[in-house]
Backbone as JSON, one array per atom type, in Angstrom:
{
  "sequence": "XXXXXXXXXXXXXXXXXXXXXXXXXXXXXXXXXXXXXXXXXXXXXXXXXXXXXXXXXXXXXXXXXXXXXXXXXXXXXXXXXXXXXXXXXXXXXXXXXXXXXXXXXXXXXXXXXXXXXXXXXXXXXXXXXXXXXXXXXXXXXXXXXXXXXXXX",
  "N": [[-54.36, -26.01, 54.37], [-51.93, -23.51, 54.8], [-52.69, -20.2, 53.97], [-50.77, -18.24, 53.26], [-48.56, -19.79, 52.64], [-49.55, -21.16, 50.42], [-49.95, -18.98, 48.67], [-47.29, -18.15, 48.36], [-46.1, -20.41, 47.23], [-47.63, -20.68, 44.88], [-47.11, -18.2, 43.67], [-44.35, -18.45, 43.17], [-44.4, -20.66, 41.4], [-45.98, -19.66, 39.23], [-44.47, -17.4, 38.59], [-42.01, -18.54, 37.73], [-42.98, -20.1, 35.62], [-43.69, -18.04, 33.97], [-41.25, -17.34, 32.98], [-40.7, -19.18, 31.03], [-41.4, -18.57, 28.24], [-39.43, -16.54, 27.79], [-37.03, -18.04, 28.03], [-37.38, -20.12, 26.11], [-37.69, -18.65, 23.73], [-35.21, -17.42, 23.63], [-33.51, -19.66, 23.34], [-34.48, -20.55, 20.87], [-33.63, -18.46, 19.22], [-30.97, -19.04, 19.0], [-30.98, -21.5, 17.79], [-32.72, -21.85, 15.58], [-33.23, -21.81, 11.99], [-31.47, -19.25, 10.28], [-33.16, -17.66, 8.7], [-35.53, -17.52, 10.06], [-34.96, -16.17, 12.32], [-35.5, -13.4, 12.8], [-38.26, -13.36, 13.36], [-38.4, -14.68, 15.83], [-36.89, -12.98, 17.39], [-38.5, -10.67, 17.35], [-40.69, -11.76, 18.68], [-39.59, -12.19, 21.22], [-39.05, -9.55, 22.01], [-41.68, -8.55, 22.06], [-42.82, -10.15, 24.09], [-41.25, -9.41, 26.29], [-42.03, -6.73, 26.49], [-44.73, -7.03, 27.23], [-44.45, -8.29, 29.76], [-42.92, -6.44, 31.25], [-44.74, -4.33, 31.35], [-46.73, -5.53, 32.92], [-45.44, -5.58, 35.4], [-45.71, -2.98, 36.37], [-48.43, -2.9, 36.85], [-48.69, -4.39, 39.16], [-48.04, -2.58, 41.15], [-50.04, -0.64, 40.91], [-52.29, -2.12, 41.71], [-51.48, -2.91, 44.35], [-51.29, -0.44, 45.58], [-53.92, 0.43, 45.51], [-55.21, -1.28, 47.31], [-53.89, -0.95, 49.68], [-54.11, 0.4, 52.82], [-52.36, 1.76, 54.35], [-50.64, 3.65, 53.33], [-49.15, 6.87, 53.04], [-50.42, 10.03, 51.78], [-48.52, 11.12, 50.06], [-46.89, 8.86, 49.55], [-48.78, 7.27, 48.25], [-49.27, 8.82, 45.93], [-46.7, 8.73, 44.72], [-46.38, 5.97, 44.33], [-48.53, 5.38, 42.6], [-47.9, 6.98, 40.38], [-45.47, 5.75, 39.67], [-46.52, 3.27, 38.96], [-47.48, 3.38, 36.34], [-45.24, 3.77, 34.87], [-43.56, 1.48, 34.05], [-45.08, 0.47, 31.87], [-44.94, 2.63, 30.12], [-42.19, 2.74, 29.66], [-41.89, 0.27, 28.44], [-43.43, 0.69, 26.13], [-41.85, 2.66, 24.97], [-39.72, 1.09, 24.21], [-40.61, 0.05, 21.84], [-40.29, 2.09, 20.13], [-37.71, 2.87, 19.61], [-36.15, 1.66, 17.71], [-33.32, -0.25, 17.0], [-32.51, -0.18, 19.62], [-34.35, -1.18, 21.33], [-34.24, -3.56, 22.9], [-32.26, -2.87, 24.75], [-33.53, -0.79, 26.1], [-35.64, -2.24, 27.24], [-34.21, -4.05, 28.93], [-32.98, -2.24, 30.69], [-35.32, -1.19, 31.76], [-36.4, -3.41, 33.18], [-34.42, -3.72, 35.14], [-34.49, -1.24, 36.47], [-37.14, -1.35, 37.37], [-36.97, -3.43, 39.24], [-35.25, -2.23, 41.11], [-36.84, -0.12, 42.02], [-38.93, -1.62, 43.09], [-37.65, -2.68, 45.34], [-37.81, -0.61, 47.15], [-40.55, 0.19, 47.2], [-41.95, -2.17, 47.81], [-41.54, -2.47, 50.52], [-43.12, -0.42, 51.5], [-45.66, -1.44, 50.93], [-45.68, -3.55, 52.58], [-44.93, -6.08, 51.67], [-44.09, -9.56, 51.61], [-40.76, -10.73, 52.44], [-39.8, -12.79, 50.81], [-40.93, -12.3, 48.35], [-39.54, -10.2, 47.16], [-37.07, -11.43, 46.8], [-37.84, -13.37, 44.98], [-38.61, -11.71, 42.85], [-36.09, -10.65, 42.23], [-34.72, -12.95, 41.26], [-36.36, -13.62, 39.05], [-36.07, -11.3, 37.53], [-33.32, -11.38, 36.93], [-33.16, -13.66, 35.25], [-34.89, -12.89, 33.16], [-33.62, -10.53, 32.15], [-31.15, -11.64, 31.48], [-31.97, -13.45, 29.48], [-32.93, -11.65, 27.55], [-30.54, -10.32, 26.95], [-29.01, -12.44, 25.9], [-30.52, -12.97, 23.66], [-30.13, -10.64, 22.15], [-27.41, -10.97, 21.71], [-27.45, -13.32, 20.15], [-28.78, -12.3, 17.92], [-26.85, -10.56, 16.94], [-24.69, -12.25, 16.45], [-25.71, -14.26, 14.81], [-27.39, -13.02, 13.02]],
  "CA": [[-53.06, -25.48, 53.98], [-51.73, -22.11, 55.14], [-52.93, -19.31, 52.82], [-49.53, -17.57, 52.87], [-47.73, -20.81, 51.99], [-50.13, -21.38, 49.09], [-49.63, -17.81, 47.86], [-45.85, -18.17, 48.06], [-45.86, -21.52, 46.3], [-48.25, -20.36, 43.6], [-46.36, -17.08, 43.09], [-43.11, -19.0, 42.62], [-44.74, -21.48, 40.24], [-46.39, -18.81, 38.12], [-43.33, -16.57, 38.21], [-41.06, -19.33, 36.94], [-43.64, -20.43, 34.35], [-43.61, -16.84, 33.15], [-39.93, -17.28, 32.35], [-40.6, -20.17, 29.96], [-41.26, -17.94, 26.92], [-38.11, -15.9, 27.67], [-35.99, -19.06, 27.82], [-37.6, -20.81, 24.84], [-37.4, -17.73, 22.63], [-33.75, -17.26, 23.57], [-32.97, -20.88, 22.72], [-34.86, -20.55, 19.46], [-32.77, -17.51, 18.5], [-29.68, -19.68, 18.78], [-31.1, -22.8, 17.13], [-33.52, -21.89, 14.35], [-32.6, -21.36, 10.74], [-31.35, -17.78, 10.32], [-34.28, -16.98, 8.04], [-36.6, -17.38, 11.05], [-34.43, -15.47, 13.49], [-36.2, -12.13, 13.02], [-39.56, -13.61, 13.99], [-38.2, -15.01, 17.24], [-36.42, -11.75, 18.05], [-39.7, -9.85, 17.56], [-41.48, -12.41, 19.73], [-38.94, -11.92, 22.51], [-39.29, -8.14, 22.33], [-43.1, -8.41, 22.41], [-43.06, -10.76, 25.4], [-40.63, -8.53, 27.28], [-42.89, -5.55, 26.63], [-45.91, -7.43, 28.01], [-44.09, -8.58, 31.15], [-42.53, -5.19, 31.91], [-45.99, -3.62, 31.62], [-47.36, -6.23, 34.04], [-44.79, -5.21, 36.66], [-46.32, -1.74, 36.85], [-49.77, -3.2, 37.35], [-48.6, -4.85, 40.56], [-48.02, -1.4, 42.03], [-51.37, -0.04, 40.88], [-53.15, -2.94, 42.57], [-51.04, -2.84, 45.74], [-51.62, 0.9, 46.09], [-55.37, 0.53, 45.68], [-55.69, -2.05, 48.46], [-53.13, -0.62, 50.88], [-54.65, 1.51, 53.6], [-51.31, 2.26, 55.23], [-49.75, 4.58, 52.65], [-49.43, 8.31, 53.17], [-50.85, 10.64, 50.52], [-47.33, 11.24, 49.21], [-46.53, 7.51, 49.1], [-49.79, 6.85, 47.28], [-48.99, 9.52, 44.67], [-45.47, 8.19, 44.12], [-46.61, 4.59, 43.88], [-49.4, 5.39, 41.43], [-47.12, 7.49, 39.25], [-44.56, 4.7, 39.23], [-47.24, 2.11, 38.42], [-47.66, 3.5, 34.89], [-43.93, 3.93, 34.22], [-43.1, 0.32, 33.29], [-45.78, 0.39, 30.58], [-44.39, 3.67, 29.25], [-40.85, 2.3, 29.27], [-42.1, -0.82, 27.49], [-43.87, 1.31, 24.88], [-40.67, 3.31, 24.41], [-38.9, 0.04, 23.58], [-41.11, -0.16, 20.47], [-40.09, 3.32, 19.36], [-36.29, 3.26, 19.52], [-35.44, 0.83, 16.73], [-32.39, -1.27, 17.47], [-32.22, -0.04, 21.05], [-35.5, -1.66, 22.09], [-33.84, -4.53, 23.92], [-31.53, -2.14, 25.8], [-34.55, -0.09, 26.88], [-36.33, -3.25, 28.06], [-33.33, -4.54, 29.99], [-32.89, -1.16, 31.68], [-36.62, -1.11, 32.42], [-36.5, -4.49, 34.17], [-33.49, -3.44, 36.25], [-35.05, -0.1, 37.22], [-38.35, -1.83, 38.06], [-36.55, -4.17, 40.43], [-34.71, -1.28, 42.09], [-38.0, 0.57, 42.61], [-39.63, -2.61, 43.92], [-36.95, -2.81, 46.62], [-38.29, 0.45, 48.04], [-42.01, 0.22, 47.33], [-42.47, -3.38, 48.46], [-41.53, -2.21, 51.97], [-44.31, 0.39, 51.78], [-46.84, -2.3, 50.86], [-45.46, -4.65, 53.53], [-44.84, -7.34, 50.95], [-43.17, -10.49, 52.28], [-39.38, -10.7, 51.95], [-39.58, -13.77, 49.75], [-41.38, -11.77, 47.07], [-38.44, -9.43, 46.58], [-36.08, -12.41, 46.33], [-38.4, -13.94, 43.75], [-38.49, -10.68, 41.81], [-34.68, -10.59, 41.83], [-34.43, -14.12, 40.42], [-37.08, -13.5, 37.79], [-35.44, -10.22, 36.78], [-32.02, -11.86, 36.41], [-33.38, -14.56, 34.11], [-35.47, -12.12, 32.06], [-32.58, -9.67, 31.57], [-30.19, -12.54, 30.84], [-32.56, -13.95, 28.24], [-32.93, -10.55, 26.59], [-29.15, -10.08, 26.54], [-28.6, -13.54, 25.02], [-31.23, -12.79, 22.39], [-29.38, -9.61, 21.42], [-26.16, -11.6, 21.28], [-27.78, -14.21, 19.03], [-29.09, -11.45, 16.76], [-25.6, -10.0, 16.41], [-23.81, -13.33, 16.0], [-26.34, -15.09, 13.78], [-28.22, -12.24, 12.1]],
  "C": [[-53.02, -23.98, 54.3], [-51.85, -21.24, 53.88], [-51.63, -18.67, 52.34], [-48.57, -18.55, 52.19], [-48.22, -21.05, 50.57], [-49.79, -20.21, 48.18], [-48.17, -17.81, 47.44], [-45.56, -19.24, 47.01], [-46.42, -21.2, 44.92], [-47.52, -19.2, 42.91], [-45.05, -17.56, 42.47], [-43.39, -19.81, 41.35], [-45.07, -20.61, 39.03], [-45.26, -17.9, 37.64], [-42.35, -17.33, 37.32], [-41.68, -19.81, 35.63], [-43.62, -19.24, 33.4], [-42.27, -16.65, 32.48], [-39.81, -18.21, 31.15], [-40.52, -19.52, 28.58], [-39.92, -17.22, 26.74], [-37.04, -16.93, 27.31], [-36.16, -19.74, 26.46], [-37.3, -19.91, 23.65], [-35.9, -17.49, 22.5], [-33.11, -18.47, 22.91], [-33.27, -20.92, 21.23], [-33.97, -19.61, 18.65], [-31.39, -18.09, 18.2], [-29.79, -20.92, 17.89], [-31.82, -22.8, 15.79], [-32.69, -21.49, 13.14], [-32.56, -19.83, 10.75], [-32.49, -17.03, 9.64], [-35.47, -16.77, 8.99], [-36.2, -16.5, 12.23], [-35.2, -14.19, 13.81], [-37.54, -12.3, 13.71], [-39.42, -13.9, 15.48], [-37.68, -13.81, 18.03], [-37.61, -10.84, 18.33], [-40.58, -10.44, 18.65], [-40.91, -12.15, 21.11], [-39.18, -10.48, 22.94], [-40.74, -7.95, 22.79], [-43.39, -8.99, 23.79], [-42.45, -9.91, 26.51], [-41.46, -7.29, 27.54], [-44.11, -5.89, 27.49], [-45.56, -7.62, 29.48], [-43.67, -7.32, 31.89], [-43.78, -4.38, 32.25], [-46.72, -4.22, 32.82], [-46.75, -5.8, 35.37], [-45.33, -3.89, 37.22], [-47.69, -1.97, 37.44], [-49.78, -3.71, 38.77], [-48.69, -3.66, 41.51], [-49.37, -0.7, 42.06], [-52.29, -0.8, 41.83], [-52.78, -2.85, 44.03], [-51.4, -1.5, 46.36], [-53.11, 1.02, 46.37], [-55.87, -0.2, 46.92], [-54.97, -1.71, 49.76], [-53.74, 0.59, 51.57], [-53.6, 2.2, 54.44], [-50.41, 3.31, 54.59], [-50.16, 6.02, 52.93], [-49.91, 8.82, 51.81], [-49.67, 10.71, 49.56], [-46.88, 9.87, 48.69], [-47.5, 7.01, 48.04], [-49.53, 7.51, 45.93], [-47.77, 8.93, 43.98], [-45.69, 6.79, 43.57], [-47.5, 4.55, 42.64], [-48.69, 5.93, 40.2], [-46.17, 6.42, 38.74], [-45.31, 3.58, 38.52], [-47.46, 2.18, 36.92], [-46.33, 3.58, 34.15], [-43.44, 2.68, 33.49], [-43.79, 0.18, 31.93], [-45.25, 1.45, 29.61], [-42.98, 3.32, 28.78], [-40.96, 1.19, 28.22], [-42.54, -0.27, 26.13], [-42.68, 1.98, 24.19], [-39.78, 2.3, 23.69], [-39.36, -0.25, 22.16], [-40.74, 0.99, 19.56], [-38.63, 3.64, 19.06], [-35.48, 2.34, 18.61], [-34.58, -0.23, 17.38], [-32.04, -1.2, 18.93], [-33.35, -0.57, 21.93], [-35.14, -2.64, 23.19], [-33.09, -3.86, 25.06], [-32.51, -1.4, 26.7], [-35.29, -1.08, 27.78], [-35.47, -3.74, 29.21], [-33.18, -3.49, 31.09], [-34.19, -1.04, 32.45], [-36.8, -2.18, 33.48], [-35.61, -4.22, 35.38], [-34.02, -2.3, 37.1], [-36.28, -0.55, 38.0], [-37.99, -2.61, 39.32], [-36.03, -3.22, 41.51], [-35.85, -0.51, 42.78], [-38.77, -0.38, 43.52], [-38.97, -2.76, 45.29], [-37.45, -1.77, 47.63], [-39.8, 0.35, 48.28], [-42.58, -1.03, 47.98], [-42.49, -3.22, 49.98], [-42.76, -1.37, 52.34], [-45.56, -0.48, 51.83], [-46.79, -3.45, 51.87], [-45.53, -6.02, 52.85], [-43.88, -8.27, 51.69], [-41.78, -10.46, 51.63], [-39.14, -11.66, 50.79], [-39.98, -13.24, 48.39], [-40.28, -10.96, 46.39], [-37.34, -10.37, 46.07], [-36.56, -13.07, 45.04], [-38.26, -12.96, 42.6], [-37.05, -10.57, 41.31], [-34.34, -11.74, 40.88], [-35.11, -14.03, 39.06], [-36.46, -12.42, 36.91], [-34.12, -10.66, 36.17], [-32.21, -12.74, 35.19], [-33.93, -13.78, 32.92], [-34.41, -11.26, 31.37], [-31.52, -10.53, 30.87], [-30.71, -13.07, 29.51], [-32.58, -12.87, 27.16], [-31.52, -10.3, 26.06], [-28.67, -11.19, 25.6], [-29.31, -13.5, 23.68], [-30.53, -11.74, 21.54], [-28.07, -10.19, 20.89], [-26.4, -12.52, 20.08], [-28.07, -13.4, 17.76], [-27.81, -10.92, 16.12], [-24.67, -11.08, 15.85], [-24.4, -14.04, 14.77], [-27.05, -14.29, 12.7], [-27.5, -11.54, 11.0]]
}
């Protein structure tokens, strides 16, 4: 089997499996007894924080193995690589605005990926995958906030 096909297939599988907690936690926020709602909201925030932090790690790793980046590109990519974790941490510090910070973080991370993935010579399908994953993650976070406001 072609290595690139396997990587693409596995990346899609794992990426979409990574959405399962977002989707299940969102559904739970709409379906559980209101006394449990807070626990599921906290779980969604925690999972979003973990995943946003992971997105920065992709850049750290890509920068370390890429021999084609200029010194300036390397600096920019490494600085960016720690930003998603810092944005995710900020989401824990802003009270009721944590979900807004996370959603903005996911959107900004995707916008940065559009530029940096070209530097790393990532395949085009990866950016399309990132777009789809970002849309579902942000949508799930938004629906969780809506559930909190409607049901909480």
